[in-house]
Amino acid sequence: MATPPRPGFPARIDMGKTSPALGGRPVPRRPATPGSLPSAPASVTEGVGTAISARDPIPARARMVQQLAEGGVRDTQVLRAMGAVDRHRFVDSALVPQAYEDTALPIGLGQTISKPSVVARMVELLMQGGLRGADGRLGRVLDIGTGCGYQAVVLGQLASEVYSIERLRDLHEKARANLRPLRIANVHLILGDGMAGFAKGAPYAGIIAAAGGDAIPDAWIEQLAYGGRLVAPIAHGPGQQALMVVDRSRQGVQQTILEAVNFVPLKSGVA
Ligand code: SAH
């Protein structure tokens, strides 16, 4: 499926010398690690100050990161990842002005890109799971429900490898088109039914789902490494969903129900 090029954000801003792959971001001075986008402004790592907006070429994104921090996201790696990914490149042109608002946006076929605060919250929970390497990054991560690919790219900043699976062919292709210019080597897009997980990449340090069912499929637990963590929406009461965290150890699994959320349904089969 052909995807028209996204306008810059905002279109009139003078980006100076930019990487064609990243639109609005300056070319990094030091080489990026494989699969990583240029890092966000250093000020994010130093705490959240007003300096962020002055240094990010996309002020709306800097404001978004600042609001995430004010809203309780503490992990500086997560904040940096949220500040490094061009969310506006993952939505339709007409929605670009809203790309950095804390709102879910339609991505076609009745699906939505999750709001930034939910992405950051879930990714932060995943990162707190315990299987981080010495560099603070997670190992392999399974992302269920690629959608437009935004969250997969955020995860690509934080994990060694990301396997992202989508059941809708058109969205899988859309995500492919969105990721192509970014040339990210560690994010792998798969067309398939994520209910079965993706055994080839297992065991996973983390599994994260952007669609909610009545129960966590057994395959997800089986494919989670000991010490790994799963974060997913799950039915919790009539017509309600809550975020569930599952930690797997050799002793068994520990499940924790957190706040109410509102995700699209987890469905089976490829369509
Ligand atoms: N993380 C995505 C959010 C997409 S919405 C983003 O950043 O855009 C959730 C997605 O889950 C939808 O695209 C939906 O088609 C997909 N989905 C639902 N059930 C699925 C399943 N069993 N396997 C894979 N993807 C599924």
PDB file of C-alpha atoms and ligand atoms in Angstrom:
ATOM      1  CA  MET A   1       0.000   0.000   0.000  1.00  0.00           C
ATOM      2  CA  ALA A   2       1.559   3.302  -1.052  1.00  0.00           C
ATOM      3  CA  THR A   3       1.786   5.881   1.694  1.00  0.00           C
ATOM      4  CA  PRO A   4       2.083   9.546   0.739  1.00  0.00           C
ATOM      5  CA  PRO A   5       5.031  11.361   2.253  1.00  0.00           C
ATOM      6  CA  ARG A   6       4.298  13.088   5.556  1.00  0.00           C
ATOM      7  CA  PRO A   7       4.796  16.823   5.796  1.00  0.00           C
ATOM      8  CA  GLY A   8       7.394  18.046   8.246  1.00  0.00           C
ATOM      9  CA  PHE A   9       6.307  19.290  11.638  1.00  0.00           C
ATOM     10  CA  PRO A  10       5.473  22.117  11.467  1.00  0.00           C
ATOM     11  CA  ALA A  11       5.986  22.510   7.736  1.00  0.00           C
ATOM     12  CA  ARG A  12       7.372  26.030   7.950  1.00  0.00           C
ATOM     13  CA  ILE A  13      10.096  25.323  10.505  1.00  0.00           C
ATOM     14  CA  ASP A  14      13.676  25.685   9.282  1.00  0.00           C
ATOM     15  CA  MET A  15      15.239  22.386  10.232  1.00  0.00           C
ATOM     16  CA  GLY A  16      18.736  23.309   9.106  1.00  0.00           C
ATOM     17  CA  LYS A  17      20.796  20.299   8.079  1.00  0.00           C
ATOM     18  CA  THR A  18      18.588  17.313   8.631  1.00  0.00           C
ATOM     19  CA  SER A  19      18.738  13.603   8.128  1.00  0.00           C
ATOM     20  CA  PRO A  20      16.457  12.614   5.243  1.00  0.00           C
ATOM     21  CA  ALA A  21      15.507   9.545   7.232  1.00  0.00           C
ATOM     22  CA  LEU A  22      14.285  11.512  10.189  1.00  0.00           C
ATOM     23  CA  GLY A  23      12.786  14.598   8.633  1.00  0.00           C
ATOM     24  CA  GLY A  24      12.867  17.018  11.475  1.00  0.00           C
ATOM     25  CA  ARG A  25      15.934  15.885  13.345  1.00  0.00           C
ATOM     26  CA  PRO A  26      19.434  17.224  12.931  1.00  0.00           C
ATOM     27  CA  VAL A  27      22.088  14.827  11.754  1.00  0.00           C
ATOM     28  CA  PRO A  28      23.734  13.360  14.855  1.00  0.00           C
ATOM     29  CA  ARG A  29      27.355  14.286  15.348  1.00  0.00           C
ATOM     30  CA  ARG A  30      28.366  10.965  16.816  1.00  0.00           C
ATOM     31  CA  PRO A  31      27.490   7.663  15.185  1.00  0.00           C
ATOM     32  CA  ALA A  32      24.218   6.208  16.375  1.00  0.00           C
ATOM     33  CA  THR A  33      24.168   2.714  17.837  1.00  0.00           C
ATOM     34  CA  PRO A  34      22.613   0.159  15.505  1.00  0.00           C
ATOM     35  CA  GLY A  35      18.938   0.768  15.172  1.00  0.00           C
ATOM     36  CA  SER A  36      18.931   3.901  17.224  1.00  0.00           C
ATOM     37  CA  LEU A  37      17.715   7.289  16.175  1.00  0.00           C
ATOM     38  CA  PRO A  38      19.661  10.376  17.139  1.00  0.00           C
ATOM     39  CA  SER A  39      19.338  10.907  20.846  1.00  0.00           C
ATOM     40  CA  ALA A  40      16.941  13.466  22.259  1.00  0.00           C
ATOM     41  CA  PRO A  41      18.176  16.663  23.836  1.00  0.00           C
ATOM     42  CA  ALA A  42      20.576  16.043  26.688  1.00  0.00           C
ATOM     43  CA  SER A  43      18.400  18.075  29.006  1.00  0.00           C
ATOM     44  CA  VAL A  44      15.878  15.251  29.151  1.00  0.00           C
ATOM     45  CA  THR A  45      18.459  13.149  30.950  1.00  0.00           C
ATOM     46  CA  GLU A  46      19.208  15.949  33.357  1.00  0.00           C
ATOM     47  CA  GLY A  47      15.681  16.260  34.571  1.00  0.00           C
ATOM     48  CA  VAL A  48      12.866  18.017  32.926  1.00  0.00           C
ATOM     49  CA  GLY A  49      13.538  21.663  32.510  1.00  0.00           C
ATOM     50  CA  THR A  50      12.229  24.299  30.216  1.00  0.00           C
ATOM     51  CA  ALA A  51      15.467  23.925  28.269  1.00  0.00           C
ATOM     52  CA  ILE A  52      13.989  20.960  26.408  1.00  0.00           C
ATOM     53  CA  SER A  53      11.748  22.983  24.163  1.00  0.00           C
ATOM     54  CA  ALA A  54      14.556  25.329  23.271  1.00  0.00           C
ATOM     55  CA  ARG A  55      16.739  22.479  22.036  1.00  0.00           C
ATOM     56  CA  ASP A  56      14.341  20.167  20.233  1.00  0.00           C
ATOM     57  CA  PRO A  57      13.792  21.243  16.605  1.00  0.00           C
ATOM     58  CA  ILE A  58      10.192  20.152  17.098  1.00  0.00           C
ATOM     59  CA  PRO A  59       8.945  22.227  20.063  1.00  0.00           C
ATOM     60  CA  ALA A  60       5.599  20.423  20.212  1.00  0.00           C
ATOM     61  CA  ARG A  61       7.439  17.157  20.741  1.00  0.00           C
ATOM     62  CA  ALA A  62       9.569  18.696  23.478  1.00  0.00           C
ATOM     63  CA  ARG A  63       6.391  19.904  25.162  1.00  0.00           C
ATOM     64  CA  MET A  64       4.961  16.404  24.879  1.00  0.00           C
ATOM     65  CA  VAL A  65       8.039  14.938  26.590  1.00  0.00           C
ATOM     66  CA  GLN A  66       7.840  17.569  29.280  1.00  0.00           C
ATOM     67  CA  GLN A  67       4.183  16.753  29.908  1.00  0.00           C
ATOM     68  CA  LEU A  68       5.002  13.044  30.068  1.00  0.00           C
ATOM     69  CA  ALA A  69       7.588  13.758  32.743  1.00  0.00           C
ATOM     70  CA  GLU A  70       5.178  15.985  34.631  1.00  0.00           C
ATOM     71  CA  GLY A  71       2.583  13.243  34.340  1.00  0.00           C
ATOM     72  CA  GLY A  72       4.835  10.801  36.172  1.00  0.00           C
ATOM     73  CA  VAL A  73       7.098   9.149  33.581  1.00  0.00           C
ATOM     74  CA  ARG A  74      10.434   8.985  35.377  1.00  0.00           C
ATOM     75  CA  ASP A  75      12.616   6.722  33.235  1.00  0.00           C
ATOM     76  CA  THR A  76      14.985   9.017  31.375  1.00  0.00           C
ATOM     77  CA  GLN A  77      15.600   6.408  28.678  1.00  0.00           C
ATOM     78  CA  VAL A  78      11.874   6.268  28.004  1.00  0.00           C
ATOM     79  CA  LEU A  79      11.609  10.059  27.903  1.00  0.00           C
ATOM     80  CA  ARG A  80      14.559  10.207  25.550  1.00  0.00           C
ATOM     81  CA  ALA A  81      12.992   7.590  23.255  1.00  0.00           C
ATOM     82  CA  MET A  82       9.688   9.478  23.211  1.00  0.00           C
ATOM     83  CA  GLY A  83      11.636  12.610  22.349  1.00  0.00           C
ATOM     84  CA  ALA A  84      13.544  10.934  19.535  1.00  0.00           C
ATOM     85  CA  VAL A  85      10.697   9.500  17.463  1.00  0.00           C
ATOM     86  CA  ASP A  86       8.764  11.642  14.995  1.00  0.00           C
ATOM     87  CA  ARG A  87       5.171  10.735  15.908  1.00  0.00           C
ATOM     88  CA  HIS A  88       3.946  13.019  13.140  1.00  0.00           C
ATOM     89  CA  ARG A  89       5.459  10.658  10.566  1.00  0.00           C
ATOM     90  CA  PHE A  90       3.116   7.876  11.648  1.00  0.00           C
ATOM     91  CA  VAL A  91      -0.228   9.643  11.212  1.00  0.00           C
ATOM     92  CA  ASP A  92      -2.147  10.872   8.187  1.00  0.00           C
ATOM     93  CA  SER A  93      -1.224  14.302   6.889  1.00  0.00           C
ATOM     94  CA  ALA A  94      -4.466  15.848   8.145  1.00  0.00           C
ATOM     95  CA  LEU A  95      -3.646  14.737  11.696  1.00  0.00           C
ATOM     96  CA  VAL A  96      -0.075  16.037  11.742  1.00  0.00           C
ATOM     97  CA  PRO A  97      -1.026  19.182  13.731  1.00  0.00           C
ATOM     98  CA  GLN A  98      -2.329  16.904  16.507  1.00  0.00           C
ATOM     99  CA  ALA A  99       0.578  14.481  16.415  1.00  0.00           C
ATOM    100  CA  TYR A 100       2.126  15.640  19.695  1.00  0.00           C
ATOM    101  CA  GLU A 101      -1.098  16.079  21.629  1.00  0.00           C
ATOM    102  CA  ASP A 102      -1.841  13.474  24.249  1.00  0.00           C
ATOM    103  CA  THR A 103      -4.527  11.830  22.238  1.00  0.00           C
ATOM    104  CA  ALA A 104      -5.114   8.578  20.390  1.00  0.00           C
ATOM    105  CA  LEU A 105      -5.467   9.123  16.633  1.00  0.00           C
ATOM    106  CA  PRO A 106      -7.039   6.999  13.897  1.00  0.00           C
ATOM    107  CA  ILE A 107      -4.595   5.062  11.696  1.00  0.00           C
ATOM    108  CA  GLY A 108      -7.152   3.402   9.422  1.00  0.00           C
ATOM    109  CA  LEU A 109      -9.179   0.192   9.493  1.00  0.00           C
ATOM    110  CA  GLY A 110     -10.825   1.270  12.747  1.00  0.00           C
ATOM    111  CA  GLN A 111      -7.513   1.121  14.647  1.00  0.00           C
ATOM    112  CA  THR A 112      -5.738   3.850  16.580  1.00  0.00           C
ATOM    113  CA  ILE A 113      -2.239   4.898  17.528  1.00  0.00           C
ATOM    114  CA  SER A 114      -2.206   4.956  21.340  1.00  0.00           C
ATOM    115  CA  LYS A 115      -1.855   8.276  23.085  1.00  0.00           C
ATOM    116  CA  PRO A 116       1.727   9.168  24.010  1.00  0.00           C
ATOM    117  CA  SER A 117       1.095   8.992  27.760  1.00  0.00           C
ATOM    118  CA  VAL A 118      -0.163   5.424  27.406  1.00  0.00           C
ATOM    119  CA  VAL A 119       2.764   4.390  25.199  1.00  0.00           C
ATOM    120  CA  ALA A 120       5.224   5.928  27.670  1.00  0.00           C
ATOM    121  CA  ARG A 121       3.474   4.401  30.690  1.00  0.00           C
ATOM    122  CA  MET A 122       3.401   0.900  29.209  1.00  0.00           C
ATOM    123  CA  VAL A 123       6.948   1.078  27.927  1.00  0.00           C
ATOM    124  CA  GLU A 124       8.138   2.329  31.295  1.00  0.00           C
ATOM    125  CA  LEU A 125       6.389  -0.566  33.029  1.00  0.00           C
ATOM    126  CA  LEU A 126       8.047  -2.937  30.581  1.00  0.00           C
ATOM    127  CA  MET A 127      11.459  -1.421  31.288  1.00  0.00           C
ATOM    128  CA  GLN A 128      10.937  -1.843  35.026  1.00  0.00           C
ATOM    129  CA  GLY A 129      10.558  -5.575  34.486  1.00  0.00           C
ATOM    130  CA  GLY A 130      14.095  -6.356  35.490  1.00  0.00           C
ATOM    131  CA  LEU A 131      15.737  -7.819  32.396  1.00  0.00           C
ATOM    132  CA  ARG A 132      17.732  -4.756  31.435  1.00  0.00           C
ATOM    133  CA  GLY A 133      21.316  -5.127  30.354  1.00  0.00           C
ATOM    134  CA  ALA A 134      24.267  -3.158  31.722  1.00  0.00           C
ATOM    135  CA  ASP A 135      23.473  -0.405  29.211  1.00  0.00           C
ATOM    136  CA  GLY A 136      19.949  -0.158  30.574  1.00  0.00           C
ATOM    137  CA  ARG A 137      18.405  -1.601  27.415  1.00  0.00           C
ATOM    138  CA  LEU A 138      16.053  -4.530  27.297  1.00  0.00           C
ATOM    139  CA  GLY A 139      16.892  -7.650  25.319  1.00  0.00           C
ATOM    140  CA  ARG A 140      14.402  -8.946  22.745  1.00  0.00           C
ATOM    141  CA  VAL A 141      10.890  -7.516  22.922  1.00  0.00           C
ATOM    142  CA  LEU A 142       7.658  -8.710  21.301  1.00  0.00           C
ATOM    143  CA  ASP A 143       5.231  -5.916  20.343  1.00  0.00           C
ATOM    144  CA  ILE A 144       1.726  -7.218  19.610  1.00  0.00           C
ATOM    145  CA  GLY A 145      -0.344  -4.929  17.380  1.00  0.00           C
ATOM    146  CA  THR A 146       2.127  -3.006  15.206  1.00  0.00           C
ATOM    147  CA  GLY A 147      -0.529  -0.631  13.912  1.00  0.00           C
ATOM    148  CA  CYS A 148       1.327   2.223  12.250  1.00  0.00           C
ATOM    149  CA  GLY A 149       4.626   1.132  13.819  1.00  0.00           C
ATOM    150  CA  TYR A 150       5.100   4.067  16.185  1.00  0.00           C
ATOM    151  CA  GLN A 151       5.401   2.102  19.402  1.00  0.00           C
ATOM    152  CA  ALA A 152       7.655  -0.450  17.711  1.00  0.00           C
ATOM    153  CA  VAL A 153      10.065   2.344  16.803  1.00  0.00           C
ATOM    154  CA  VAL A 154       9.956   3.743  20.353  1.00  0.00           C
ATOM    155  CA  LEU A 155      10.746   0.235  21.612  1.00  0.00           C
ATOM    156  CA  GLY A 156      13.558  -0.032  19.092  1.00  0.00           C
ATOM    157  CA  GLN A 157      15.300   2.724  21.029  1.00  0.00           C
ATOM    158  CA  LEU A 158      15.073   0.754  24.242  1.00  0.00           C
ATOM    159  CA  ALA A 159      15.573  -2.893  23.329  1.00  0.00           C
ATOM    160  CA  SER A 160      18.189  -4.884  21.447  1.00  0.00           C
ATOM    161  CA  GLU A 161      15.614  -6.363  19.034  1.00  0.00           C
ATOM    162  CA  VAL A 162      11.925  -5.702  18.541  1.00  0.00           C
ATOM    163  CA  TYR A 163       9.590  -8.195  16.875  1.00  0.00           C
ATOM    164  CA  SER A 164       6.349  -6.397  16.091  1.00  0.00           C
ATOM    165  CA  ILE A 165       3.397  -8.385  14.831  1.00  0.00           C
ATOM    166  CA  GLU A 166       0.223  -7.137  13.154  1.00  0.00           C
ATOM    167  CA  ARG A 167      -2.774  -9.166  11.931  1.00  0.00           C
ATOM    168  CA  LEU A 168      -4.100  -6.618   9.412  1.00  0.00           C
ATOM    169  CA  ARG A 169      -2.158  -6.760   6.173  1.00  0.00           C
ATOM    170  CA  ASP A 170      -2.831  -3.138   5.210  1.00  0.00           C
ATOM    171  CA  LEU A 171      -1.565  -1.835   8.534  1.00  0.00           C
ATOM    172  CA  HIS A 172       1.465  -4.110   8.388  1.00  0.00           C
ATOM    173  CA  GLU A 173       2.250  -2.632   4.974  1.00  0.00           C
ATOM    174  CA  LYS A 174       1.626   0.883   6.256  1.00  0.00           C
ATOM    175  CA  ALA A 175       4.052   0.293   9.121  1.00  0.00           C
ATOM    176  CA  ARG A 176       6.594  -1.065   6.637  1.00  0.00           C
ATOM    177  CA  ALA A 177       6.269   2.107   4.582  1.00  0.00           C
ATOM    178  CA  ASN A 178       6.562   4.250   7.722  1.00  0.00           C
ATOM    179  CA  LEU A 179       9.701   2.462   8.889  1.00  0.00           C
ATOM    180  CA  ARG A 180      11.452   2.141   5.538  1.00  0.00           C
ATOM    181  CA  PRO A 181      12.974   5.637   5.440  1.00  0.00           C
ATOM    182  CA  LEU A 182      14.081   5.312   9.066  1.00  0.00           C
ATOM    183  CA  ARG A 183      16.363   2.375   8.209  1.00  0.00           C
ATOM    184  CA  ILE A 184      16.093   0.837  11.634  1.00  0.00           C
ATOM    185  CA  ALA A 185      17.875  -2.489  11.734  1.00  0.00           C
ATOM    186  CA  ASN A 186      16.565  -3.823  15.046  1.00  0.00           C
ATOM    187  CA  VAL A 187      12.803  -3.535  14.475  1.00  0.00           C
ATOM    188  CA  HIS A 188      11.319  -6.524  12.649  1.00  0.00           C
ATOM    189  CA  LEU A 189       7.761  -6.314  11.333  1.00  0.00           C
ATOM    190  CA  ILE A 190       5.776  -9.515  11.042  1.00  0.00           C
ATOM    191  CA  LEU A 191       2.369 -10.147   9.483  1.00  0.00           C
ATOM    192  CA  GLY A 192       0.612 -12.716  11.638  1.00  0.00           C
ATOM    193  CA  ASP A 193      -1.724 -13.497  14.487  1.00  0.00           C
ATOM    194  CA  GLY A 194      -0.113 -12.167  17.616  1.00  0.00           C
ATOM    195  CA  MET A 195      -2.373 -14.335  19.775  1.00  0.00           C
ATOM    196  CA  ALA A 196       0.176 -17.071  19.118  1.00  0.00           C
ATOM    197  CA  GLY A 197       3.036 -14.730  19.964  1.00  0.00           C
ATOM    198  CA  PHE A 198       6.072 -15.104  17.725  1.00  0.00           C
ATOM    199  CA  ALA A 199       7.995 -18.191  18.762  1.00  0.00           C
ATOM    200  CA  LYS A 200      11.007 -17.524  16.533  1.00  0.00           C
ATOM    201  CA  GLY A 201      12.088 -14.549  18.624  1.00  0.00           C
ATOM    202  CA  ALA A 202      11.406 -16.138  22.025  1.00  0.00           C
ATOM    203  CA  PRO A 203      12.278 -16.004  24.845  1.00  0.00           C
ATOM    204  CA  TYR A 204      11.481 -12.311  25.258  1.00  0.00           C
ATOM    205  CA  ALA A 205      12.693  -9.966  27.954  1.00  0.00           C
ATOM    206  CA  GLY A 206       9.452  -8.102  27.424  1.00  0.00           C
ATOM    207  CA  ILE A 207       6.105  -8.541  25.686  1.00  0.00           C
ATOM    208  CA  ILE A 208       3.756  -5.609  25.158  1.00  0.00           C
ATOM    209  CA  ALA A 209       0.313  -5.628  23.569  1.00  0.00           C
ATOM    210  CA  ALA A 210      -1.694  -2.752  22.113  1.00  0.00           C
ATOM    211  CA  ALA A 211      -4.912  -4.743  21.855  1.00  0.00           C
ATOM    212  CA  GLY A 212      -6.876  -6.291  24.686  1.00  0.00           C
ATOM    213  CA  GLY A 213      -8.618  -9.657  25.007  1.00  0.00           C
ATOM    214  CA  ASP A 214     -10.450 -11.512  27.766  1.00  0.00           C
ATOM    215  CA  ALA A 215      -7.334 -13.345  28.896  1.00  0.00           C
ATOM    216  CA  ILE A 216      -3.603 -13.345  28.315  1.00  0.00           C
ATOM    217  CA  PRO A 217      -2.872 -16.072  25.720  1.00  0.00           C
ATOM    218  CA  ASP A 218      -0.769 -18.935  27.129  1.00  0.00           C
ATOM    219  CA  ALA A 219       1.691 -18.533  24.248  1.00  0.00           C
ATOM    220  CA  TRP A 220       2.669 -15.080  25.516  1.00  0.00           C
ATOM    221  CA  ILE A 221       3.588 -16.431  28.948  1.00  0.00           C
ATOM    222  CA  GLU A 222       5.434 -19.376  27.407  1.00  0.00           C
ATOM    223  CA  GLN A 223       7.466 -17.027  25.215  1.00  0.00           C
ATOM    224  CA  LEU A 224       8.372 -14.721  28.093  1.00  0.00           C
ATOM    225  CA  ALA A 225      11.857 -15.256  29.519  1.00  0.00           C
ATOM    226  CA  TYR A 226      12.263 -16.024  33.204  1.00  0.00           C
ATOM    227  CA  GLY A 227      12.681 -12.610  34.736  1.00  0.00           C
ATOM    228  CA  GLY A 228      10.780 -11.048  31.852  1.00  0.00           C
ATOM    229  CA  ARG A 229       7.686  -8.879  31.985  1.00  0.00           C
ATOM    230  CA  LEU A 230       4.508  -8.658  29.944  1.00  0.00           C
ATOM    231  CA  VAL A 231       2.336  -5.524  29.815  1.00  0.00           C
ATOM    232  CA  ALA A 232      -1.088  -5.777  28.175  1.00  0.00           C
ATOM    233  CA  PRO A 233      -4.640  -4.510  28.383  1.00  0.00           C
ATOM    234  CA  ILE A 234      -7.140  -7.100  29.530  1.00  0.00           C
ATOM    235  CA  ALA A 235     -10.909  -7.240  30.049  1.00  0.00           C
ATOM    236  CA  HIS A 236     -11.687  -6.264  33.620  1.00  0.00           C
ATOM    237  CA  GLY A 237     -15.360  -6.043  34.368  1.00  0.00           C
ATOM    238  CA  PRO A 238     -18.169  -5.630  31.829  1.00  0.00           C
ATOM    239  CA  GLY A 239     -17.033  -3.471  28.933  1.00  0.00           C
ATOM    240  CA  GLN A 240     -13.973  -2.372  30.872  1.00  0.00           C
ATOM    241  CA  GLN A 241     -10.266  -2.902  30.400  1.00  0.00           C
ATOM    242  CA  ALA A 242      -7.323  -2.579  32.739  1.00  0.00           C
ATOM    243  CA  LEU A 243      -3.604  -2.726  32.275  1.00  0.00           C
ATOM    244  CA  MET A 244      -2.108  -6.014  33.417  1.00  0.00           C
ATOM    245  CA  VAL A 245       1.522  -6.663  34.263  1.00  0.00           C
ATOM    246  CA  VAL A 246       2.747 -10.261  34.338  1.00  0.00           C
ATOM    247  CA  ASP A 247       6.175 -11.061  35.740  1.00  0.00           C
ATOM    248  CA  ARG A 248       7.513 -14.515  35.015  1.00  0.00           C
ATOM    249  CA  SER A 249      10.031 -16.242  37.247  1.00  0.00           C
ATOM    250  CA  ARG A 250      11.066 -19.872  37.672  1.00  0.00           C
ATOM    251  CA  GLN A 251       8.647 -19.990  40.585  1.00  0.00           C
ATOM    252  CA  GLY A 252       5.676 -19.028  38.432  1.00  0.00           C
ATOM    253  CA  VAL A 253       3.914 -15.889  37.282  1.00  0.00           C
ATOM    254  CA  GLN A 254       2.824 -12.875  39.222  1.00  0.00           C
ATOM    255  CA  GLN A 255      -0.047 -10.826  37.826  1.00  0.00           C
ATOM    256  CA  THR A 256      -0.805  -7.250  38.770  1.00  0.00           C
ATOM    257  CA  ILE A 257      -3.827  -5.272  37.626  1.00  0.00           C
ATOM    258  CA  LEU A 258      -3.272  -1.543  37.248  1.00  0.00           C
ATOM    259  CA  GLU A 259      -5.327   1.379  35.965  1.00  0.00           C
ATOM    260  CA  ALA A 260      -8.251   1.316  33.538  1.00  0.00           C
ATOM    261  CA  VAL A 261      -7.356   1.669  29.856  1.00  0.00           C
ATOM    262  CA  ASN A 262      -9.164   1.662  26.539  1.00  0.00           C
ATOM    263  CA  PHE A 263      -7.600  -0.370  23.743  1.00  0.00           C
ATOM    264  CA  VAL A 264      -8.936  -1.900  20.545  1.00  0.00           C
ATOM    265  CA  PRO A 265      -9.894  -5.580  20.819  1.00  0.00           C
ATOM    266  CA  LEU A 266      -7.393  -8.374  20.378  1.00  0.00           C
ATOM    267  CA  LYS A 267      -8.685 -10.450  17.473  1.00  0.00           C
ATOM    268  CA  SER A 268      -7.551 -13.737  16.023  1.00  0.00           C
ATOM    269  CA  GLY A 269      -6.482 -14.579  12.497  1.00  0.00           C
ATOM    270  CA  VAL A 270      -4.858 -12.547   9.728  1.00  0.00           C
ATOM    271  CA  ALA A 271      -7.084 -10.288   7.641  1.00  0.00           C
TER     272      ALA A 271
HETATM  273  N1  SAH B   1       1.142   0.143  18.790  1.00  0.00           N
HETATM  274  C1  SAH B   1       0.321   0.571  17.708  1.00  0.00           C
HETATM  275  C2  SAH B   1      -1.126   0.610  18.130  1.00  0.00           C
HETATM  276  C3  SAH B   1      -2.014  -0.040  17.128  1.00  0.00           C
HETATM  277  S1  SAH B   1      -3.650  -0.381  17.663  1.00  0.00           S
HETATM  278  C4  SAH B   1       0.806   1.881  17.131  1.00  0.00           C
HETATM  279  O1  SAH B   1       1.801   2.425  17.627  1.00  0.00           O
HETATM  280  O2  SAH B   1       0.248   2.343  16.152  1.00  0.00           O
HETATM  281  C5  SAH B   1      -3.571  -2.117  17.977  1.00  0.00           C
HETATM  282  C6  SAH B   1      -3.307  -3.005  16.814  1.00  0.00           C
HETATM  283  O3  SAH B   1      -3.418  -4.346  17.264  1.00  0.00           O
HETATM  284  C7  SAH B   1      -4.269  -2.870  15.649  1.00  0.00           C
HETATM  285  O4  SAH B   1      -3.566  -2.509  14.506  1.00  0.00           O
HETATM  286  C8  SAH B   1      -4.865  -4.271  15.508  1.00  0.00           C
HETATM  287  O5  SAH B   1      -5.092  -4.671  14.162  1.00  0.00           O
HETATM  288  C9  SAH B   1      -3.791  -5.121  16.153  1.00  0.00           C
HETATM  289  N2  SAH B   1      -4.205  -6.454  16.597  1.00  0.00           N
HETATM  290  C10 SAH B   1      -5.354  -6.841  17.190  1.00  0.00           C
HETATM  291  N3  SAH B   1      -5.334  -8.170  17.412  1.00  0.00           N
HETATM  292  C11 SAH B   1      -4.134  -8.629  16.958  1.00  0.00           C
HETATM  293  C12 SAH B   1      -3.517  -9.901  16.895  1.00  0.00           C
HETATM  294  N4  SAH B   1      -4.110 -11.027  17.338  1.00  0.00           N
HETATM  295  N5  SAH B   1      -2.277  -9.995  16.360  1.00  0.00           N
HETATM  296  C13 SAH B   1      -1.648  -8.902  15.886  1.00  0.00           C
HETATM  297  N6  SAH B   1      -2.186  -7.672  15.905  1.00  0.00           N
HETATM  298  C14 SAH B   1      -3.415  -7.527  16.436  1.00  0.00           C
END
